[in-house]
Amino acid sequence: MMEGDSTSGVTEQGVPPWMVTFADLMALMMTFFVLLYSYSKVDEEKYRAMVGSMASAFGGIQDSPSNSEDAIQGLEAGVVSKDGAETKPIFDEQATRSASIDDASNQEKLYRKLKSGLVEELKAARVIVEREGDSVIIRFPEKVSFRSGSDSLTPDAIPLIHRVAGMVRDGDYTVTVAGHTDDLPITTERFRSNWELSAARAVSVAHQVLDTQQIPPEALQVSGFADARPLVANDSAENRARNRRVEIIIEYQSTGPDDKQSPAPKNDATATATSPTKAAP
């Protein structure tokens, strides 16, 4: 027998195979629980830094809340000033969301009401109804509402404006009556420019809206844009006719129930008047 064969029957001693698997499992479980513990432990310095930042941003939350639960409750309930007085709540997301849903619902209701109540006028293109963002726009082309170069409404336009105003009732909104012209200059004894013509036409429509007593005067404003906001390019007679128009714009407010304010005026060059009153004849 060869020398190498004398050791062939000896079994090498060592750790049982199952022990290796068990040790790996224990190591993984320890790592897992350490990770969970690290997530559950509150870093007090980071917490205080966060509270200080919130205090600076929202007017002064108490510097040393008793614990994290109290601080969270304080943020949900409102801001606590340094003298201990509780002020108006910061977060009212549910109320804001509810108000936005109500505004969208009112906008949709008005749009459908106008579409169903002005079927014949829409088919005849005497009026155009559109939605844009938070607004419903009722557009009156010049050909059915005014004579050329005049701010006097045609007899057929007045009852149409009354019908439209009668459909606008419910909701928190502002109503803007906006006059528009084409780019052809005008100079007459009454109107020095398209600015005056567009504003005068808007005022004429606004008077008819107020006559219905359906829209409160404080919700109404009047703007004249001349040719500053064309629908299409003023490069043909047909396009210029489309741009000569007066619009009634109903804009619903996207604010919460405690913050219902009119939107800030846009930075546009406009001839504007608010809540027109009738001039003496």
PDB file of C-alpha atoms in Angstrom:
ATOM      1  CA  MET A   1       0.000   0.000   0.000  1.00  0.00           C
ATOM      2  CA  MET A   2       1.299   3.447  -0.909  1.00  0.00           C
ATOM      3  CA  GLU A   3       1.994   6.070   1.785  1.00  0.00           C
ATOM      4  CA  GLY A   4      -0.672   8.482   0.509  1.00  0.00           C
ATOM      5  CA  ASP A   5      -3.351   5.856   0.933  1.00  0.00           C
ATOM      6  CA  SER A   6      -2.765   5.543   4.706  1.00  0.00           C
ATOM      7  CA  THR A   7      -4.705   8.812   5.401  1.00  0.00           C
ATOM      8  CA  SER A   8      -7.579   8.259   2.963  1.00  0.00           C
ATOM      9  CA  GLY A   9      -9.896   6.873   5.656  1.00  0.00           C
ATOM     10  CA  VAL A  10      -9.467   9.761   8.181  1.00  0.00           C
ATOM     11  CA  THR A  11     -12.494  12.106   8.490  1.00  0.00           C
ATOM     12  CA  GLU A  12     -11.667  15.832   8.919  1.00  0.00           C
ATOM     13  CA  GLN A  13     -13.244  17.300  12.101  1.00  0.00           C
ATOM     14  CA  GLY A  14     -14.985  20.783  11.988  1.00  0.00           C
ATOM     15  CA  VAL A  15     -18.203  22.872  12.518  1.00  0.00           C
ATOM     16  CA  PRO A  16     -21.438  21.128  11.497  1.00  0.00           C
ATOM     17  CA  PRO A  17     -22.814  22.512   8.177  1.00  0.00           C
ATOM     18  CA  TRP A  18     -26.107  23.738   9.721  1.00  0.00           C
ATOM     19  CA  MET A  19     -24.247  26.000  12.126  1.00  0.00           C
ATOM     20  CA  VAL A  20     -22.966  28.196   9.288  1.00  0.00           C
ATOM     21  CA  THR A  21     -26.485  28.839   8.026  1.00  0.00           C
ATOM     22  CA  PHE A  22     -27.753  29.514  11.546  1.00  0.00           C
ATOM     23  CA  ALA A  23     -24.968  32.039  12.240  1.00  0.00           C
ATOM     24  CA  ASP A  24     -25.729  33.900   8.991  1.00  0.00           C
ATOM     25  CA  LEU A  25     -29.424  34.064   9.905  1.00  0.00           C
ATOM     26  CA  MET A  26     -28.678  35.446  13.373  1.00  0.00           C
ATOM     27  CA  ALA A  27     -26.382  38.096  11.923  1.00  0.00           C
ATOM     28  CA  LEU A  28     -29.063  39.226   9.468  1.00  0.00           C
ATOM     29  CA  MET A  29     -31.718  39.374  12.187  1.00  0.00           C
ATOM     30  CA  MET A  30     -29.469  41.451  14.429  1.00  0.00           C
ATOM     31  CA  THR A  31     -28.786  43.864  11.577  1.00  0.00           C
ATOM     32  CA  PHE A  32     -32.515  44.144  10.915  1.00  0.00           C
ATOM     33  CA  PHE A  33     -33.435  44.945  14.518  1.00  0.00           C
ATOM     34  CA  VAL A  34     -30.594  47.436  14.898  1.00  0.00           C
ATOM     35  CA  LEU A  35     -31.869  49.197  11.791  1.00  0.00           C
ATOM     36  CA  LEU A  36     -35.402  49.302  13.212  1.00  0.00           C
ATOM     37  CA  TYR A  37     -34.113  50.718  16.470  1.00  0.00           C
ATOM     38  CA  SER A  38     -32.145  53.418  14.707  1.00  0.00           C
ATOM     39  CA  TYR A  39     -35.269  54.547  12.866  1.00  0.00           C
ATOM     40  CA  SER A  40     -37.362  54.623  16.043  1.00  0.00           C
ATOM     41  CA  LYS A  41     -34.917  56.705  18.077  1.00  0.00           C
ATOM     42  CA  VAL A  42     -35.635  60.462  17.954  1.00  0.00           C
ATOM     43  CA  ASP A  43     -32.644  62.672  17.304  1.00  0.00           C
ATOM     44  CA  GLU A  44     -33.319  65.420  19.840  1.00  0.00           C
ATOM     45  CA  GLU A  45     -31.017  67.962  18.220  1.00  0.00           C
ATOM     46  CA  LYS A  46     -32.555  67.485  14.806  1.00  0.00           C
ATOM     47  CA  TYR A  47     -36.008  67.669  16.355  1.00  0.00           C
ATOM     48  CA  ARG A  48     -35.246  70.965  18.105  1.00  0.00           C
ATOM     49  CA  ALA A  49     -33.766  72.368  14.889  1.00  0.00           C
ATOM     50  CA  MET A  50     -36.945  71.454  13.008  1.00  0.00           C
ATOM     51  CA  VAL A  51     -39.173  73.067  15.644  1.00  0.00           C
ATOM     52  CA  GLY A  52     -37.056  76.206  15.595  1.00  0.00           C
ATOM     53  CA  SER A  53     -37.328  76.406  11.820  1.00  0.00           C
ATOM     54  CA  MET A  54     -41.109  76.001  11.994  1.00  0.00           C
ATOM     55  CA  ALA A  55     -41.282  78.714  14.663  1.00  0.00           C
ATOM     56  CA  SER A  56     -39.399  81.157  12.431  1.00  0.00           C
ATOM     57  CA  ALA A  57     -41.577  80.359   9.409  1.00  0.00           C
ATOM     58  CA  PHE A  58     -44.985  80.506  11.105  1.00  0.00           C
ATOM     59  CA  GLY A  59     -44.649  83.210  13.700  1.00  0.00           C
ATOM     60  CA  GLY A  60     -43.289  81.489  16.782  1.00  0.00           C
ATOM     61  CA  ILE A  61     -44.182  78.046  18.072  1.00  0.00           C
ATOM     62  CA  GLN A  62     -43.252  77.547  21.703  1.00  0.00           C
ATOM     63  CA  ASP A  63     -39.554  76.915  21.945  1.00  0.00           C
ATOM     64  CA  SER A  64     -39.618  73.830  24.184  1.00  0.00           C
ATOM     65  CA  PRO A  65     -42.585  71.555  23.572  1.00  0.00           C
ATOM     66  CA  SER A  66     -42.882  68.775  26.124  1.00  0.00           C
ATOM     67  CA  ASN A  67     -42.614  65.970  23.599  1.00  0.00           C
ATOM     68  CA  SER A  68     -42.981  65.173  19.935  1.00  0.00           C
ATOM     69  CA  GLU A  69     -46.653  64.224  20.265  1.00  0.00           C
ATOM     70  CA  ASP A  70     -47.535  67.593  21.840  1.00  0.00           C
ATOM     71  CA  ALA A  71     -45.604  69.431  19.137  1.00  0.00           C
ATOM     72  CA  ILE A  72     -47.402  67.583  16.362  1.00  0.00           C
ATOM     73  CA  GLN A  73     -50.762  68.301  17.981  1.00  0.00           C
ATOM     74  CA  GLY A  74     -49.801  71.951  18.258  1.00  0.00           C
ATOM     75  CA  LEU A  75     -48.980  72.176  14.565  1.00  0.00           C
ATOM     76  CA  GLU A  76     -52.272  70.496  13.640  1.00  0.00           C
ATOM     77  CA  ALA A  77     -54.320  72.721  15.938  1.00  0.00           C
ATOM     78  CA  GLY A  78     -52.608  76.000  15.162  1.00  0.00           C
ATOM     79  CA  VAL A  79     -49.645  78.255  15.867  1.00  0.00           C
ATOM     80  CA  VAL A  80     -48.856  79.008  19.511  1.00  0.00           C
ATOM     81  CA  SER A  81     -47.147  82.343  19.954  1.00  0.00           C
ATOM     82  CA  LYS A  82     -44.391  82.955  22.447  1.00  0.00           C
ATOM     83  CA  ASP A  83     -46.820  84.465  24.948  1.00  0.00           C
ATOM     84  CA  GLY A  84     -48.935  81.306  24.880  1.00  0.00           C
ATOM     85  CA  ALA A  85     -51.835  82.728  22.825  1.00  0.00           C
ATOM     86  CA  GLU A  86     -53.206  80.376  20.194  1.00  0.00           C
ATOM     87  CA  THR A  87     -53.737  81.880  16.785  1.00  0.00           C
ATOM     88  CA  LYS A  88     -55.517  80.763  13.627  1.00  0.00           C
ATOM     89  CA  PRO A  89     -54.693  77.209  12.444  1.00  0.00           C
ATOM     90  CA  ILE A  90     -51.924  76.890   9.899  1.00  0.00           C
ATOM     91  CA  PHE A  91     -53.027  73.809   8.068  1.00  0.00           C
ATOM     92  CA  ASP A  92     -56.602  73.480   6.892  1.00  0.00           C
ATOM     93  CA  GLU A  93     -56.037  71.283   3.897  1.00  0.00           C
ATOM     94  CA  GLN A  94     -59.364  69.531   4.155  1.00  0.00           C
ATOM     95  CA  ALA A  95     -61.316  72.792   4.122  1.00  0.00           C
ATOM     96  CA  THR A  96     -59.251  74.140   1.226  1.00  0.00           C
ATOM     97  CA  ARG A  97     -59.742  70.929  -0.732  1.00  0.00           C
ATOM     98  CA  SER A  98     -63.473  71.040  -0.047  1.00  0.00           C
ATOM     99  CA  ALA A  99     -63.694  74.659  -1.212  1.00  0.00           C
ATOM    100  CA  SER A 100     -61.818  73.824  -4.426  1.00  0.00           C
ATOM    101  CA  ILE A 101     -64.202  70.958  -5.135  1.00  0.00           C
ATOM    102  CA  ASP A 102     -67.192  73.227  -4.554  1.00  0.00           C
ATOM    103  CA  ASP A 103     -65.754  75.860  -6.914  1.00  0.00           C
ATOM    104  CA  ALA A 104     -65.152  73.272  -9.624  1.00  0.00           C
ATOM    105  CA  SER A 105     -68.673  71.955  -9.135  1.00  0.00           C
ATOM    106  CA  ASN A 106     -70.183  75.449  -9.447  1.00  0.00           C
ATOM    107  CA  GLN A 107     -68.114  76.106 -12.561  1.00  0.00           C
ATOM    108  CA  GLU A 108     -69.272  72.859 -14.155  1.00  0.00           C
ATOM    109  CA  LYS A 109     -72.911  73.541 -13.252  1.00  0.00           C
ATOM    110  CA  LEU A 110     -72.783  77.032 -14.755  1.00  0.00           C
ATOM    111  CA  TYR A 111     -71.076  75.801 -17.917  1.00  0.00           C
ATOM    112  CA  ARG A 112     -73.707  73.112 -18.454  1.00  0.00           C
ATOM    113  CA  LYS A 113     -76.534  75.516 -17.653  1.00  0.00           C
ATOM    114  CA  LEU A 114     -75.291  77.988 -20.245  1.00  0.00           C
ATOM    115  CA  LYS A 115     -74.791  75.262 -22.832  1.00  0.00           C
ATOM    116  CA  SER A 116     -78.284  73.876 -22.339  1.00  0.00           C
ATOM    117  CA  GLY A 117     -80.006  77.250 -21.971  1.00  0.00           C
ATOM    118  CA  LEU A 118     -78.424  78.911 -25.020  1.00  0.00           C
ATOM    119  CA  VAL A 119     -78.704  76.120 -27.565  1.00  0.00           C
ATOM    120  CA  GLU A 120     -80.199  78.216 -30.370  1.00  0.00           C
ATOM    121  CA  GLU A 121     -77.886  81.169 -29.734  1.00  0.00           C
ATOM    122  CA  LEU A 122     -74.834  78.898 -29.742  1.00  0.00           C
ATOM    123  CA  LYS A 123     -75.894  77.282 -33.028  1.00  0.00           C
ATOM    124  CA  ALA A 124     -76.385  80.705 -34.588  1.00  0.00           C
ATOM    125  CA  ALA A 125     -72.982  81.890 -33.229  1.00  0.00           C
ATOM    126  CA  ARG A 126     -74.683  84.800 -31.450  1.00  0.00           C
ATOM    127  CA  VAL A 127     -72.805  83.814 -28.305  1.00  0.00           C
ATOM    128  CA  ILE A 128     -69.839  81.551 -27.504  1.00  0.00           C
ATOM    129  CA  VAL A 129     -69.366  79.740 -24.178  1.00  0.00           C
ATOM    130  CA  GLU A 130     -65.973  78.373 -23.147  1.00  0.00           C
ATOM    131  CA  ARG A 131     -64.097  77.215 -20.052  1.00  0.00           C
ATOM    132  CA  GLU A 132     -60.571  78.349 -19.276  1.00  0.00           C
ATOM    133  CA  GLY A 133     -58.917  77.372 -15.993  1.00  0.00           C
ATOM    134  CA  ASP A 134     -61.174  78.447 -13.129  1.00  0.00           C
ATOM    135  CA  SER A 135     -63.255  80.673 -15.412  1.00  0.00           C
ATOM    136  CA  VAL A 136     -66.320  80.404 -17.612  1.00  0.00           C
ATOM    137  CA  ILE A 137     -66.207  82.824 -20.553  1.00  0.00           C
ATOM    138  CA  ILE A 138     -69.322  84.054 -22.386  1.00  0.00           C
ATOM    139  CA  ARG A 139     -68.264  85.800 -25.572  1.00  0.00           C
ATOM    140  CA  PHE A 140     -70.465  88.197 -27.594  1.00  0.00           C
ATOM    141  CA  PRO A 141     -69.190  88.903 -31.128  1.00  0.00           C
ATOM    142  CA  GLU A 142     -69.427  92.496 -32.348  1.00  0.00           C
ATOM    143  CA  LYS A 143     -71.637  91.580 -35.303  1.00  0.00           C
ATOM    144  CA  VAL A 144     -74.548  90.687 -33.012  1.00  0.00           C
ATOM    145  CA  SER A 145     -73.981  93.149 -30.163  1.00  0.00           C
ATOM    146  CA  PHE A 146     -72.707  96.486 -31.524  1.00  0.00           C
ATOM    147  CA  ARG A 147     -72.734  98.536 -34.658  1.00  0.00           C
ATOM    148  CA  SER A 148     -69.339  99.390 -36.119  1.00  0.00           C
ATOM    149  CA  GLY A 149     -67.568 102.107 -34.132  1.00  0.00           C
ATOM    150  CA  SER A 150     -70.407 102.350 -31.597  1.00  0.00           C
ATOM    151  CA  ASP A 151     -70.832 101.460 -27.940  1.00  0.00           C
ATOM    152  CA  SER A 152     -74.638 101.207 -28.161  1.00  0.00           C
ATOM    153  CA  LEU A 153     -75.956  97.656 -27.883  1.00  0.00           C
ATOM    154  CA  THR A 154     -78.237  96.333 -30.588  1.00  0.00           C
ATOM    155  CA  PRO A 155     -81.831  95.593 -29.504  1.00  0.00           C
ATOM    156  CA  ASP A 156     -81.300  91.841 -29.908  1.00  0.00           C
ATOM    157  CA  ALA A 157     -78.230  91.811 -27.675  1.00  0.00           C
ATOM    158  CA  ILE A 158     -79.895  93.231 -24.562  1.00  0.00           C
ATOM    159  CA  PRO A 159     -82.291  90.325 -23.807  1.00  0.00           C
ATOM    160  CA  LEU A 160     -79.475  87.866 -24.515  1.00  0.00           C
ATOM    161  CA  ILE A 161     -77.246  89.560 -21.925  1.00  0.00           C
ATOM    162  CA  HIS A 162     -80.121  89.513 -19.435  1.00  0.00           C
ATOM    163  CA  ARG A 163     -80.586  85.773 -19.951  1.00  0.00           C
ATOM    164  CA  VAL A 164     -76.899  85.087 -19.414  1.00  0.00           C
ATOM    165  CA  ALA A 165     -76.755  87.211 -16.253  1.00  0.00           C
ATOM    166  CA  GLY A 166     -79.829  85.427 -14.911  1.00  0.00           C
ATOM    167  CA  MET A 167     -77.996  82.092 -15.087  1.00  0.00           C
ATOM    168  CA  VAL A 168     -75.090  83.326 -12.947  1.00  0.00           C
ATOM    169  CA  ARG A 169     -76.214  83.145  -9.325  1.00  0.00           C
ATOM    170  CA  ASP A 170     -74.637  80.654  -6.933  1.00  0.00           C
ATOM    171  CA  GLY A 171     -71.000  80.474  -5.928  1.00  0.00           C
ATOM    172  CA  ASP A 172     -68.129  82.658  -4.839  1.00  0.00           C
ATOM    173  CA  TYR A 173     -67.009  84.426  -7.992  1.00  0.00           C
ATOM    174  CA  THR A 174     -65.957  87.659  -9.644  1.00  0.00           C
ATOM    175  CA  VAL A 175     -67.438  88.831 -12.935  1.00  0.00           C
ATOM    176  CA  THR A 176     -65.303  90.743 -15.397  1.00  0.00           C
ATOM    177  CA  VAL A 177     -66.808  92.400 -18.470  1.00  0.00           C
ATOM    178  CA  ALA A 178     -63.991  92.853 -20.979  1.00  0.00           C
ATOM    179  CA  GLY A 179     -64.125  94.762 -24.263  1.00  0.00           C
ATOM    180  CA  HIS A 180     -61.829  93.972 -27.204  1.00  0.00           C
ATOM    181  CA  THR A 181     -61.243  95.496 -30.655  1.00  0.00           C
ATOM    182  CA  ASP A 182     -59.132  94.733 -33.697  1.00  0.00           C
ATOM    183  CA  ASP A 183     -55.887  96.549 -34.570  1.00  0.00           C
ATOM    184  CA  LEU A 184     -57.386  99.099 -36.971  1.00  0.00           C
ATOM    185  CA  PRO A 185     -57.074 102.548 -35.370  1.00  0.00           C
ATOM    186  CA  ILE A 186     -60.187 104.605 -34.693  1.00  0.00           C
ATOM    187  CA  THR A 187     -60.482 108.353 -34.186  1.00  0.00           C
ATOM    188  CA  THR A 188     -63.937 109.878 -33.864  1.00  0.00           C
ATOM    189  CA  GLU A 189     -65.548 112.701 -31.950  1.00  0.00           C
ATOM    190  CA  ARG A 190     -66.585 110.234 -29.237  1.00  0.00           C
ATOM    191  CA  PHE A 191     -63.624 107.827 -29.148  1.00  0.00           C
ATOM    192  CA  ARG A 192     -60.008 108.878 -29.437  1.00  0.00           C
ATOM    193  CA  SER A 193     -58.734 105.306 -29.686  1.00  0.00           C
ATOM    194  CA  ASN A 194     -59.665 101.633 -29.465  1.00  0.00           C
ATOM    195  CA  TRP A 195     -58.938 101.791 -25.748  1.00  0.00           C
ATOM    196  CA  GLU A 196     -61.883 104.110 -25.197  1.00  0.00           C
ATOM    197  CA  LEU A 197     -64.127 102.131 -27.556  1.00  0.00           C
ATOM    198  CA  SER A 198     -63.395  98.772 -25.900  1.00  0.00           C
ATOM    199  CA  ALA A 199     -63.913 100.194 -22.404  1.00  0.00           C
ATOM    200  CA  ALA A 200     -67.160 101.936 -23.393  1.00  0.00           C
ATOM    201  CA  ARG A 201     -68.553  98.743 -24.895  1.00  0.00           C
ATOM    202  CA  ALA A 202     -67.695  96.816 -21.745  1.00  0.00           C
ATOM    203  CA  VAL A 203     -69.464  99.443 -19.624  1.00  0.00           C
ATOM    204  CA  SER A 204     -72.574  99.183 -21.819  1.00  0.00           C
ATOM    205  CA  VAL A 205     -72.721  95.422 -21.232  1.00  0.00           C
ATOM    206  CA  ALA A 206     -72.014  95.863 -17.507  1.00  0.00           C
ATOM    207  CA  HIS A 207     -75.003  98.193 -17.152  1.00  0.00           C
ATOM    208  CA  GLN A 208     -77.259  95.522 -18.619  1.00  0.00           C
ATOM    209  CA  VAL A 209     -75.791  92.912 -16.279  1.00  0.00           C
ATOM    210  CA  LEU A 210     -76.506  95.126 -13.262  1.00  0.00           C
ATOM    211  CA  ASP A 211     -80.047  95.794 -14.477  1.00  0.00           C
ATOM    212  CA  THR A 212     -80.894  92.135 -13.908  1.00  0.00           C
ATOM    213  CA  GLN A 213     -80.000  92.475 -10.199  1.00  0.00           C
ATOM    214  CA  GLN A 214     -78.673  88.902 -10.308  1.00  0.00           C
ATOM    215  CA  ILE A 215     -75.004  89.825  -9.809  1.00  0.00           C
ATOM    216  CA  PRO A 216     -73.931  92.056  -6.890  1.00  0.00           C
ATOM    217  CA  PRO A 217     -72.109  95.245  -7.938  1.00  0.00           C
ATOM    218  CA  GLU A 218     -69.146  94.463  -5.668  1.00  0.00           C
ATOM    219  CA  ALA A 219     -68.481  91.281  -7.681  1.00  0.00           C
ATOM    220  CA  LEU A 220     -68.365  93.147 -11.008  1.00  0.00           C
ATOM    221  CA  GLN A 221     -65.449  94.834 -12.739  1.00  0.00           C
ATOM    222  CA  VAL A 222     -64.995  96.291 -16.219  1.00  0.00           C
ATOM    223  CA  SER A 223     -61.911  96.226 -18.464  1.00  0.00           C
ATOM    224  CA  GLY A 224     -61.065  97.565 -21.908  1.00  0.00           C
ATOM    225  CA  PHE A 225     -58.203  95.833 -23.704  1.00  0.00           C
ATOM    226  CA  ALA A 226     -58.382  97.442 -27.185  1.00  0.00           C
ATOM    227  CA  ASP A 227     -56.384  95.124 -29.493  1.00  0.00           C
ATOM    228  CA  ALA A 228     -53.979  93.943 -26.764  1.00  0.00           C
ATOM    229  CA  ARG A 229     -55.543  90.465 -26.420  1.00  0.00           C
ATOM    230  CA  PRO A 230     -56.583  89.154 -29.811  1.00  0.00           C
ATOM    231  CA  LEU A 231     -58.041  85.667 -30.172  1.00  0.00           C
ATOM    232  CA  VAL A 232     -56.327  85.267 -33.540  1.00  0.00           C
ATOM    233  CA  ALA A 233     -53.849  87.264 -35.578  1.00  0.00           C
ATOM    234  CA  ASN A 234     -55.250  90.468 -37.082  1.00  0.00           C
ATOM    235  CA  ASP A 235     -54.189  89.479 -40.588  1.00  0.00           C
ATOM    236  CA  SER A 236     -57.562  89.211 -42.369  1.00  0.00           C
ATOM    237  CA  ALA A 237     -61.039  90.729 -42.259  1.00  0.00           C
ATOM    238  CA  GLU A 238     -62.458  87.492 -40.860  1.00  0.00           C
ATOM    239  CA  ASN A 239     -59.907  87.341 -38.044  1.00  0.00           C
ATOM    240  CA  ARG A 240     -60.425  91.003 -37.174  1.00  0.00           C
ATOM    241  CA  ALA A 241     -64.155  90.335 -36.895  1.00  0.00           C
ATOM    242  CA  ARG A 242     -63.452  87.520 -34.404  1.00  0.00           C
ATOM    243  CA  ASN A 243     -61.272  89.790 -32.297  1.00  0.00           C
ATOM    244  CA  ARG A 244     -63.968  92.472 -32.000  1.00  0.00           C
ATOM    245  CA  ARG A 245     -65.959  91.187 -29.038  1.00  0.00           C
ATOM    246  CA  VAL A 246     -67.132  91.691 -25.478  1.00  0.00           C
ATOM    247  CA  GLU A 247     -66.668  88.920 -22.917  1.00  0.00           C
ATOM    248  CA  ILE A 248     -68.329  88.188 -19.602  1.00  0.00           C
ATOM    249  CA  ILE A 249     -65.809  86.206 -17.541  1.00  0.00           C
ATOM    250  CA  ILE A 250     -67.015  84.411 -14.403  1.00  0.00           C
ATOM    251  CA  GLU A 251     -64.020  83.425 -12.318  1.00  0.00           C
ATOM    252  CA  TYR A 252     -64.569  81.173  -9.312  1.00  0.00           C
ATOM    253  CA  GLN A 253     -62.267  81.645  -6.350  1.00  0.00           C
ATOM    254  CA  SER A 254     -59.896  78.778  -5.443  1.00  0.00           C
ATOM    255  CA  THR A 255     -59.520  79.712  -1.778  1.00  0.00           C
ATOM    256  CA  GLY A 256     -60.573  78.325   1.559  1.00  0.00           C
ATOM    257  CA  PRO A 257     -63.732  79.400   3.378  1.00  0.00           C
ATOM    258  CA  ASP A 258     -61.848  81.886   5.596  1.00  0.00           C
ATOM    259  CA  ASP A 259     -59.863  83.512   2.814  1.00  0.00           C
ATOM    260  CA  LYS A 260     -62.232  84.567   0.067  1.00  0.00           C
ATOM    261  CA  GLN A 261     -60.609  87.467  -1.679  1.00  0.00           C
ATOM    262  CA  SER A 262     -60.629  88.731  -5.189  1.00  0.00           C
ATOM    263  CA  PRO A 263     -57.557  87.793  -7.227  1.00  0.00           C
ATOM    264  CA  ALA A 264     -54.806  90.350  -7.556  1.00  0.00           C
ATOM    265  CA  PRO A 265     -55.095  92.374 -10.775  1.00  0.00           C
ATOM    266  CA  LYS A 266     -52.903  91.252 -13.613  1.00  0.00           C
ATOM    267  CA  ASN A 267     -50.100  93.493 -14.717  1.00  0.00           C
ATOM    268  CA  ASP A 268     -51.647  94.437 -18.047  1.00  0.00           C
ATOM    269  CA  ALA A 269     -52.153  97.738 -19.778  1.00  0.00           C
ATOM    270  CA  THR A 270     -55.944  98.024 -19.551  1.00  0.00           C
ATOM    271  CA  ALA A 271     -58.572 100.678 -19.248  1.00  0.00           C
ATOM    272  CA  THR A 272     -60.451  99.491 -16.162  1.00  0.00           C
ATOM    273  CA  ALA A 273     -63.437 100.594 -14.114  1.00  0.00           C
ATOM    274  CA  THR A 274     -65.062  98.786 -11.203  1.00  0.00           C
ATOM    275  CA  SER A 275     -68.827  98.468 -10.567  1.00  0.00           C
ATOM    276  CA  PRO A 276     -70.073 100.976 -13.131  1.00  0.00           C
ATOM    277  CA  THR A 277     -73.001 103.178 -12.276  1.00  0.00           C
ATOM    278  CA  LYS A 278     -75.444 104.524 -14.763  1.00  0.00           C
ATOM    279  CA  ALA A 279     -74.631 107.913 -16.175  1.00  0.00           C
ATOM    280  CA  ALA A 280     -77.278 110.610 -16.334  1.00  0.00           C
ATOM    281  CA  PRO A 281     -79.012 110.697 -19.713  1.00  0.00           C
TER     282      PRO A 281
END
